Short mmCIF file of C-alpha atoms in Angstrom, two decimals:
data_model
loop_
_atom_site.label_atom_id
_atom_site.label_comp_id
_atom_site.label_asym_id
_atom_site.label_seq_id
_atom_site.Cartn_x
_atom_site.Cartn_y
_atom_site.Cartn_z
CA MET A 1 1.44 -17.89 40.17
CA GLU A 2 0.72 -18.32 43.84
CA TYR A 3 -2.20 -17.40 45.99
CA LYS A 4 -0.84 -14.03 47.25
CA GLU A 5 0.22 -12.67 43.72
CA ILE A 6 -3.21 -13.76 42.43
CA ILE A 7 -4.88 -12.04 45.32
CA ASN A 8 -3.00 -9.04 44.52
CA ARG A 9 -3.77 -9.30 40.95
CA LEU A 10 -7.39 -9.34 41.61
CA ASN A 11 -7.25 -6.66 43.89
CA GLU A 12 -5.66 -4.36 41.38
CA MET A 13 -8.36 -5.39 38.94
CA GLU A 14 -11.09 -4.01 41.34
CA SER A 15 -10.82 -0.32 40.21
CA ARG A 16 -11.71 -1.54 36.58
CA PHE A 17 -14.85 -3.90 37.96
CA SER A 18 -17.24 -1.14 37.01
CA ASP A 19 -15.64 0.21 34.01
CA GLY A 20 -15.05 -3.21 32.45
CA PHE A 21 -11.86 -5.31 32.37
CA SER A 22 -9.28 -4.82 29.63
CA SER A 23 -8.49 -7.89 27.36
CA ILE A 24 -5.24 -8.66 29.61
CA ASP A 25 -7.74 -8.79 32.71
CA ARG A 26 -10.08 -11.17 30.51
CA THR A 27 -7.30 -13.45 29.35
CA PHE A 28 -6.23 -13.62 33.13
CA LEU A 29 -9.80 -14.46 34.30
CA ASP A 30 -10.29 -16.98 31.46
CA ALA A 31 -6.76 -18.83 32.60
CA LEU A 32 -7.69 -18.92 36.32
CA HIS A 33 -11.39 -19.88 35.87
CA PHE A 34 -10.40 -22.80 33.90
CA ARG A 35 -7.38 -23.57 36.49
CA LEU A 36 -10.04 -23.32 39.32
CA TYR A 37 -13.20 -24.84 37.70
CA GLY A 38 -11.80 -26.91 34.50
CA LYS A 39 -14.23 -24.98 32.25
CA GLU A 40 -14.44 -21.66 30.36
CA ILE A 41 -16.47 -18.86 31.49
CA THR A 42 -19.73 -19.11 30.31
CA ARG A 43 -21.66 -16.81 28.05
CA THR A 44 -18.41 -14.66 27.06
CA GLY A 45 -20.36 -12.55 24.83
CA CYS A 46 -22.47 -10.74 27.79
CA SER A 47 -21.07 -7.64 29.38
CA ASP A 48 -21.42 -8.85 32.98
CA CYS A 49 -20.21 -12.60 32.72
CA TYR A 50 -16.37 -11.57 33.61
CA ARG A 51 -17.57 -9.50 36.38
CA ASP A 52 -19.57 -12.59 37.73
CA ALA A 53 -16.44 -14.71 36.91
CA TYR A 54 -14.49 -12.30 38.85
CA LEU A 55 -16.66 -12.08 42.22
CA MET A 56 -16.93 -16.30 42.00
CA ILE A 57 -13.16 -16.59 41.77
CA LEU A 58 -12.34 -14.02 44.36
CA TYR A 59 -14.84 -15.34 46.89
CA LYS A 60 -13.64 -18.86 46.28
CA LEU A 61 -9.88 -17.90 46.71
CA LYS A 62 -10.91 -15.63 49.98
CA ARG A 63 -12.83 -18.67 51.41
CA ASP A 64 -10.05 -21.41 50.57
CA LYS A 65 -7.30 -19.02 51.44
CA THR A 66 -5.06 -21.35 48.98
CA MET A 67 -4.74 -22.25 45.39
CA PRO A 68 -6.22 -25.77 44.72
CA LYS A 69 -3.43 -28.41 44.99
CA GLN A 70 -2.11 -29.17 41.38
CA SER A 71 -0.46 -32.36 40.16
CA ASN A 72 3.14 -32.73 39.80
CA PHE A 73 2.37 -32.93 35.91
CA VAL A 74 1.06 -30.26 34.09
CA LEU A 75 -0.45 -31.00 30.68
CA LYS A 76 0.08 -28.72 27.54
CA PRO A 77 -2.57 -26.54 26.34
CA GLY A 78 -5.15 -28.64 24.54
CA ALA A 79 -4.24 -31.87 26.01
CA ILE A 80 -6.62 -33.86 27.84
CA ILE A 81 -6.62 -37.28 29.25
CA GLN A 82 -9.65 -39.63 29.16
CA PHE A 83 -9.48 -43.51 29.79
CA PHE A 84 -11.27 -45.49 27.21
CA GLY A 85 -14.83 -46.45 28.85
CA GLU A 86 -14.59 -43.73 31.39
CA ARG A 87 -16.71 -40.73 31.57
CA GLU A 88 -14.27 -38.50 33.34
CA ILE A 89 -11.90 -36.09 31.46
CA TYR A 90 -8.80 -34.95 33.04
CA VAL A 91 -7.39 -31.48 32.45
CA ASN A 92 -4.91 -29.50 34.63
CA SER A 93 -7.67 -28.47 36.99
CA ASN A 94 -8.37 -32.10 38.11
CA LEU A 95 -5.24 -33.83 37.04
CA THR A 96 -3.89 -36.08 39.63
CA ASP A 97 -0.63 -37.85 39.82
CA ALA A 98 -2.40 -41.04 39.89
CA ALA A 99 -4.14 -40.51 36.52
CA ALA A 100 -1.05 -38.89 34.83
CA LEU A 101 0.90 -42.11 35.94
CA ARG A 102 -2.09 -44.34 34.89
CA TYR A 103 -2.09 -42.76 31.48
CA LEU A 104 1.78 -42.92 31.06
CA SER A 105 2.06 -46.45 32.14
CA LEU A 106 -0.27 -47.15 29.19
CA ASN A 107 2.53 -45.82 26.77
CA LYS A 108 5.41 -43.68 27.99
CA ASP A 109 5.39 -41.69 24.49
CA ASN A 110 2.48 -39.87 25.99
CA ILE A 111 5.03 -37.70 27.93
CA VAL A 112 5.06 -35.30 24.86
CA LEU A 113 1.55 -34.14 26.14
CA PHE A 114 3.10 -32.91 29.24
CA SER A 115 4.82 -29.41 29.85
CA GLN A 116 5.94 -30.21 33.39
CA TYR A 117 6.60 -33.72 35.17
CA PRO A 118 9.05 -34.85 37.84
CA ASP A 119 12.59 -35.70 36.69
CA ASP A 120 11.99 -39.18 38.14
CA TRP A 121 8.75 -39.56 36.19
CA GLU A 122 9.96 -42.94 34.62
CA SER A 123 10.88 -44.51 37.95
CA GLN A 124 7.31 -43.26 39.10
CA VAL A 125 5.52 -45.04 36.08
CA GLU A 126 7.60 -48.19 36.85
CA ALA A 127 6.63 -48.07 40.58
CA TYR A 128 2.97 -47.64 39.39
CA LEU A 129 3.23 -50.40 37.16
CA GLY A 130 4.72 -52.38 40.18
CA ASN A 131 1.85 -51.64 42.28
CA SER A 132 -0.61 -52.26 39.73
CA GLU A 133 0.86 -55.93 39.39
CA LYS A 134 0.92 -56.27 42.90
CA GLU A 135 -2.93 -55.08 43.21
CA VAL A 136 -3.48 -57.56 40.39
CA GLU A 137 -1.72 -60.37 42.27
CA SER A 138 -3.44 -59.59 45.55
CA GLU A 139 -6.73 -59.18 43.92
CA ALA A 140 -6.08 -62.67 42.13
CA GLU A 141 -5.22 -64.14 45.72
CA THR A 142 -8.17 -62.74 47.13
CA SER A 143 -10.46 -64.16 44.24
CA SER A 144 -8.84 -67.73 44.79
CA LYS A 145 -9.36 -67.52 48.37
CA GLU A 146 -13.00 -66.45 47.51
CA VAL A 147 -13.46 -69.29 45.13
CA GLU A 148 -12.28 -71.71 47.96
CA ASP A 149 -14.83 -70.40 50.24
CA LEU A 150 -17.43 -70.42 47.83
CA LYS A 151 -16.82 -74.22 47.10
CA GLU A 152 -17.07 -75.16 50.80
CA SER A 153 -20.26 -73.00 51.35
CA LEU A 154 -21.52 -74.83 48.24
CA ALA A 155 -20.55 -78.17 49.71
CA ALA A 156 -22.35 -77.37 52.93
CA ALA A 157 -25.48 -76.37 51.00
CA ASN A 158 -25.60 -79.47 48.94
CA GLU A 159 -25.39 -81.43 52.39
CA GLU A 160 -28.20 -79.40 53.41
CA ILE A 161 -30.16 -80.15 50.17
CA ALA A 162 -29.80 -83.67 50.91
CA GLU A 163 -31.15 -83.60 54.30
CA LEU A 164 -33.97 -81.44 53.36
CA LYS A 165 -34.75 -84.14 50.70
CA MET A 166 -34.72 -86.90 53.18
CA ALA A 167 -37.12 -84.92 55.56
CA LEU A 168 -39.16 -84.17 52.48
CA ALA A 169 -39.41 -88.11 51.67
CA ALA A 170 -40.52 -88.72 55.25
CA ALA A 171 -43.09 -85.85 55.32
CA ASN A 172 -44.74 -87.41 52.02
CA GLU A 173 -44.62 -90.81 53.61
CA GLU A 174 -46.67 -89.23 56.57
CA ILE A 175 -48.90 -87.74 54.39
CA THR A 176 -49.65 -90.98 52.52
CA ASN A 177 -50.41 -92.64 55.87
CA GLY A 178 -52.51 -89.70 56.85
CA ASP A 179 -54.30 -90.21 53.46
CA SER A 180 -55.23 -93.75 54.31
CA ALA A 181 -56.51 -92.89 57.87
CA HIS A 182 -58.73 -90.17 56.43
CA GLN A 183 -60.33 -92.59 53.84
CA SER A 184 -61.46 -94.92 56.39
CA ILE A 185 -62.83 -92.24 58.69
CA ILE A 186 -64.79 -91.19 55.38
CA GLU A 187 -66.13 -94.58 54.85
CA LYS A 188 -66.97 -94.89 58.35
CA LEU A 189 -68.85 -91.59 58.21
CA GLU A 190 -70.60 -92.54 54.92
CA GLY A 191 -72.15 -95.52 56.52
CA GLU A 192 -73.43 -93.69 59.27
CA ILE A 193 -74.82 -91.06 56.90
CA ALA A 194 -76.61 -93.82 54.87
CA GLU A 195 -77.98 -95.40 58.07
CA LEU A 196 -79.23 -91.75 59.39
CA LYS A 197 -80.92 -91.73 55.84
CA LYS A 198 -82.69 -94.78 56.27
CA GLU A 199 -83.78 -93.76 59.56
CA ASN A 200 -84.85 -90.39 58.21
CA LYS A 201 -87.04 -92.14 55.45
CA ALA A 202 -88.75 -94.51 58.20
CA LEU A 203 -89.39 -91.38 60.37
CA LYS A 204 -91.03 -89.58 57.18
CA SER A 205 -93.35 -92.42 56.43
CA ALA A 206 -94.37 -92.86 60.22
CA ASN A 207 -95.00 -89.16 60.09
CA THR A 208 -97.03 -89.54 56.94
CA ARG A 209 -99.08 -92.32 58.62
CA LEU A 210 -100.11 -90.34 61.71
CA LYS A 211 -101.24 -87.31 59.41
CA ASN A 212 -103.35 -89.52 57.51
CA ALA A 213 -104.96 -91.13 60.66
CA SER A 214 -105.43 -87.75 62.41
CA ALA A 215 -107.38 -86.48 59.05
CA LYS A 216 -109.70 -89.33 59.03
CA GLU A 217 -110.56 -88.87 63.01
CA MET A 218 -111.37 -85.44 62.10
CA GLU A 219 -113.92 -86.32 59.41
CA ASN A 220 -115.47 -88.76 61.92
CA GLU A 221 -116.05 -86.08 64.48
CA ALA A 222 -117.67 -83.52 62.38
CA PRO A 223 -121.39 -82.11 63.02
CA GLU A 224 -124.91 -83.63 61.70
CA ASN A 225 -126.33 -80.38 60.52
CA PRO A 226 -123.99 -77.81 59.49
CA GLU A 227 -126.56 -75.35 58.16
CA THR A 228 -127.97 -74.71 61.85
CA GLU A 229 -124.40 -74.19 62.89
CA ALA A 230 -123.84 -71.40 60.33
CA SER A 231 -127.19 -69.52 60.98
CA GLU A 232 -126.15 -69.37 64.76
CA LYS A 233 -122.89 -68.00 64.02
CA THR A 234 -124.66 -64.97 62.12
CA GLU A 235 -126.63 -64.03 65.00
CA MET B 1 15.05 -45.82 -3.91
CA ALA B 2 11.85 -47.86 -3.40
CA THR B 3 9.37 -47.01 -5.96
CA GLU B 4 5.57 -46.72 -4.91
CA SER B 5 2.43 -45.83 -6.49
CA CYS B 6 -0.19 -44.11 -4.90
CA ASP B 7 -3.64 -45.76 -5.51
CA PHE B 8 -6.68 -43.35 -5.15
CA LYS B 9 -9.67 -45.54 -4.77
CA LEU B 10 -13.09 -44.90 -3.65
CA ALA B 11 -13.66 -46.81 -0.30
CA ALA B 12 -17.57 -46.23 0.43
CA ASP B 13 -20.76 -45.18 -1.25
CA LEU B 14 -21.44 -41.70 -2.29
CA VAL B 15 -24.77 -41.34 -0.41
CA ALA B 16 -26.79 -38.84 1.25
CA ASN B 17 -27.33 -39.06 5.27
CA CYS B 18 -31.33 -39.57 5.18
CA GLU B 19 -31.49 -40.17 9.12
CA ASN B 20 -29.38 -37.22 9.99
CA ASN B 21 -29.84 -34.58 7.15
CA SER B 22 -26.78 -32.43 6.57
CA ILE B 23 -26.94 -28.68 7.50
CA SER B 24 -25.24 -25.89 6.00
CA GLY B 25 -23.07 -23.39 7.88
CA VAL B 26 -21.13 -23.04 10.95
CA LYS B 27 -21.64 -21.57 14.46
CA ASN B 28 -20.51 -18.12 15.50
CA HIS B 29 -17.90 -19.17 17.66
CA GLY B 30 -14.33 -20.46 16.53
CA TRP B 31 -10.66 -20.74 17.68
CA ILE B 32 -7.44 -19.55 16.30
CA VAL B 33 -3.84 -20.54 17.08
CA ASN B 34 -0.61 -19.41 15.79
CA TYR B 35 0.58 -22.08 13.58
CA ASP B 36 4.06 -22.08 15.19
CA ASP B 37 2.40 -22.44 18.49
CA ILE B 38 1.35 -25.77 17.66
CA ASP B 39 3.30 -28.93 19.18
CA PHE B 40 3.05 -31.29 16.08
CA GLU B 41 4.86 -33.84 17.75
CA ALA B 42 2.33 -34.22 20.60
CA SER B 43 -0.79 -33.38 18.06
CA GLN B 44 -1.89 -36.79 16.76
CA LEU B 45 -3.44 -37.67 13.70
CA ASP B 46 -5.92 -40.60 13.61
CA GLU B 47 -4.06 -43.90 12.65
CA ASP B 48 -7.01 -45.37 11.11
CA ASN B 49 -8.37 -42.06 9.50
CA PRO B 50 -5.70 -39.20 9.07
CA ASN B 51 -8.45 -36.76 8.31
CA ILE B 52 -9.30 -37.09 12.02
CA LEU B 53 -6.90 -34.67 14.33
CA LYS B 54 -6.92 -36.60 17.50
CA SER B 55 -5.49 -33.69 19.55
CA LEU B 56 -4.20 -30.23 18.81
CA VAL B 57 -1.78 -29.46 21.42
CA LEU B 58 0.17 -26.21 21.84
CA THR B 59 3.77 -25.82 23.11
CA SER B 60 3.92 -25.00 26.92
CA GLY B 61 2.73 -21.29 27.66
CA LYS B 62 0.78 -20.80 24.31
CA LYS B 63 -2.62 -20.44 23.86
CA ALA B 64 -5.47 -20.31 21.56
CA TYR B 65 -7.80 -17.31 20.81
CA LYS B 66 -11.41 -17.19 20.41
CA VAL B 67 -13.02 -15.93 17.26
CA TYR B 68 -16.61 -14.67 17.52
CA VAL B 69 -18.49 -13.51 14.49
CA PRO B 70 -22.19 -12.54 14.98
CA GLY B 71 -25.05 -12.65 12.63
CA ASN B 72 -26.92 -15.46 10.96
CA THR B 73 -24.11 -16.55 8.49
CA PRO B 74 -20.91 -15.90 10.36
CA PHE B 75 -17.75 -16.64 8.51
CA THR B 76 -19.40 -16.29 5.28
CA GLY B 77 -17.18 -17.01 2.39
CA THR B 78 -15.14 -19.90 4.17
CA ASN B 79 -14.81 -22.61 1.75
CA THR B 80 -12.80 -25.62 0.37
CA ALA B 81 -12.12 -25.85 -3.38
CA LEU B 82 -9.97 -28.04 -5.60
CA ALA B 83 -6.69 -26.71 -6.95
CA ALA B 84 -5.82 -28.60 -9.91
CA GLY B 85 -2.15 -29.48 -10.08
CA THR B 86 0.43 -30.67 -12.62
CA TYR B 87 0.94 -34.15 -10.87
CA ARG B 88 -1.58 -34.03 -8.06
CA ASN B 89 -4.52 -32.12 -7.16
CA LYS B 90 -4.77 -30.59 -3.97
CA PHE B 91 -7.21 -28.21 -2.12
CA THR B 92 -7.13 -24.44 -1.22
CA LYS B 93 -9.14 -23.66 1.93
CA GLN B 94 -10.42 -20.15 2.65
CA VAL B 95 -11.52 -18.85 5.95
CA SER B 96 -13.42 -15.41 6.16
CA ILE B 97 -13.51 -13.64 9.49
CA VAL B 98 -15.06 -10.20 10.29
CA ILE B 99 -13.83 -8.22 13.15
CA LEU B 100 -16.16 -5.81 14.50
CA ASP B 101 -13.90 -3.71 16.40
CA ASN B 102 -10.73 -1.25 15.78
CA GLY B 103 -8.51 0.82 17.60
CA PRO B 104 -4.77 0.82 18.49
CA GLU B 105 -5.02 -2.29 20.68
CA VAL B 106 -7.01 -4.20 18.14
CA VAL B 107 -4.56 -3.24 14.97
CA ASN B 108 -1.66 -4.12 17.32
CA LYS B 109 -2.59 -7.31 18.69
CA VAL B 110 -4.66 -8.76 15.94
CA ILE B 111 -4.70 -7.01 12.46
CA ASP B 112 -0.94 -6.49 12.05
CA GLN B 113 -0.36 -9.99 13.21
CA LEU B 114 -2.90 -11.28 11.10
CA ALA B 115 -1.63 -9.75 8.06
CA ASN B 116 1.73 -11.31 8.54
CA GLY B 117 1.34 -14.46 10.57
CA LYS B 118 0.20 -18.20 9.62
CA PHE B 119 -2.41 -19.46 11.71
CA VAL B 120 -4.91 -22.57 12.18
CA VAL B 121 -8.27 -22.14 12.68
CA VAL B 122 -11.01 -24.39 14.17
CA LEU B 123 -14.74 -23.75 13.45
CA GLU B 124 -17.84 -25.65 14.54
CA ASN B 125 -20.03 -26.85 11.73
CA LYS B 126 -23.70 -26.75 12.47
CA TYR B 127 -24.03 -30.27 10.86
CA SER B 128 -22.01 -32.54 13.40
CA GLY B 129 -22.65 -35.92 11.46
CA SER B 130 -24.03 -38.87 12.62
CA ASP B 131 -21.19 -39.56 15.08
CA GLY B 132 -20.51 -35.80 16.14
CA LYS B 133 -17.11 -36.30 14.19
CA ASN B 134 -17.98 -33.51 11.84
CA THR B 135 -18.63 -30.99 14.66
CA PHE B 136 -14.98 -29.21 14.66
CA GLU B 137 -13.29 -28.69 11.45
CA VAL B 138 -9.67 -27.65 11.30
CA PHE B 139 -8.37 -25.11 8.61
CA GLY B 140 -4.66 -24.65 8.09
CA PHE B 141 -3.17 -27.67 9.79
CA GLU B 142 -1.27 -28.67 6.94
CA GLN B 143 0.23 -25.37 5.42
CA GLY B 144 -1.05 -22.68 7.81
CA LEU B 145 -3.54 -19.80 6.64
CA HIS B 146 -2.20 -16.49 5.75
CA ALA B 147 -3.82 -13.32 5.05
CA THR B 148 -4.94 -12.79 1.27
CA GLU B 149 -7.44 -9.95 1.98
CA MET B 150 -7.80 -7.74 4.58
CA ALA B 151 -9.85 -4.44 4.37
CA ASN B 152 -11.25 -1.56 6.69
CA ASP B 153 -14.06 0.09 4.87
CA LYS B 154 -15.15 3.11 6.91
CA TYR B 155 -18.42 3.06 5.27
CA SER B 156 -19.35 -0.65 4.94
CA GLU B 157 -22.54 -1.44 6.29
CA ASP B 158 -21.45 -5.15 6.72
CA THR B 159 -18.44 -4.60 9.09
CA ASP B 160 -19.78 -1.20 10.53
CA GLY B 161 -16.30 0.05 10.29
CA GLY B 162 -14.36 -3.01 11.62
CA TRP B 163 -12.21 -5.11 9.70
CA SER B 164 -12.83 -7.94 7.09
CA THR B 165 -10.08 -10.67 6.40
CA THR B 166 -9.78 -13.70 4.14
CA LEU B 167 -7.13 -16.29 5.53
CA GLU B 168 -6.06 -18.96 2.93
CA GLU B 169 -4.30 -22.04 2.93
CA SER B 170 -3.10 -23.46 -0.37
CA GLY B 171 -1.54 -26.70 -1.15
CA ALA B 172 -3.62 -28.75 1.52
CA THR B 173 -3.63 -32.51 0.64
CA LYS B 174 -6.54 -33.32 2.69
CA GLY B 175 -10.01 -32.07 1.72
CA GLY B 176 -10.95 -31.60 5.40
CA ILE B 177 -9.41 -32.22 8.87
CA TYR B 178 -11.75 -32.62 11.86
CA LEU B 179 -10.75 -32.30 15.61
CA TYR B 180 -12.20 -35.10 17.31
CA ASN B 181 -10.99 -36.83 20.79
CA GLN B 182 -13.27 -39.67 21.76
CA SER B 183 -16.36 -37.51 21.82
CA ALA B 184 -17.54 -34.05 20.95
CA ALA B 185 -17.71 -33.18 24.68
CA ALA B 186 -14.19 -34.06 25.36
CA THR B 187 -13.25 -32.19 22.21
CA ARG B 188 -14.79 -29.23 23.43
CA THR B 189 -12.87 -29.32 26.71
CA SER B 190 -9.87 -29.88 24.78
CA LEU B 191 -10.57 -26.48 22.89
CA ALA B 192 -11.49 -24.95 26.21
CA SER B 193 -7.90 -25.91 27.61
CA LEU B 194 -6.34 -24.32 24.48
CA VAL B 195 -8.00 -21.06 25.25
CA SER B 196 -6.98 -21.11 28.91
CA GLY B 197 -3.33 -21.77 28.15
CA SER B 198 -0.91 -23.38 30.17
CA ALA B 199 -2.77 -23.63 33.53
CA SER B 200 0.37 -23.16 35.67
CA SER B 201 0.79 -19.53 34.45
#
């Protein structure tokens, strides 16, 4: 059923929108909803769900102005396609020629699951298989080229590593030389510190001697009658 | 003519599932298809386990119909029982459906057809099993279900003037057939496509 016919049918159903759709209408909406969205009308027990579905379908078709493009392959009712390890489930609403051909390329007997298919489906499958082989070959070529490139870059990286090792050895040598120079400077400084300590010790003893001498001088200069001096101070 | 003996030997322990306890009953929604609409060539049983139906496919242009029975114990009376045979034991499966509706359209499109037709019913078990393969159980795939009881009791408090019917499959060789296609989600999608029928229509 094409776009114009479906729109006409939906327009004709509009008169029953308020009173409730007939069972034939509901069946039509079920099929159309599945075709457009790939799933059932939700909550089919409720009274408004078919009205909601009707409005949703009508809005989508009037906006798109065409029916969604369908694959040349049509699955029988109940048949689905799911490839091992893949999440996507193909039903008629999302089925593509490529998915159908891929499925048939796995086993041509799978054609029993299709209700419609092109007359030349077998040659299309062969072509698909041929393309797949070419793709595999080109992928293999690309892979081998990538391996060569990787080998070259590995060799370059090895050379770089060798150079870096040499540079590292030179740097280590420099560090060793630098260490011996540092050691001599440290020894020299330690000698100087020892000399300064000696000088400091001599200065300290000289200082002590001076302090003792000045104390003795003070004792000698002290007054003869200290009591008279005290009474003078109180006055 | 080659002679062959059939060995019936156990191949697993008879144990309870303690990690995922079994639950009795089925859910409110089911699916029913006309037996003759099934494309048996395209419908495939699992090679490793013939009790698993990998795909239930209808012929072009045909579709499945939903069955909805409200209440806490929908499809009450649905069961599978052993039927002793002279040379080989088989199974009798019964599916009980209540149709809470009546009228010329219902009788014309449903009741009269149920009375004389042959069907396959898919019910959704509450207990899906540890791997989800117990979710959808198929009744009537081998021999087809046919009506053995149908009644419209005007004063029935159970059916509220609607119809009660029992469909039966006798002579089934398998105690249970389960619809399972890679995952429960994929199987549910497959059932949805059964209801929508041929998308090109």
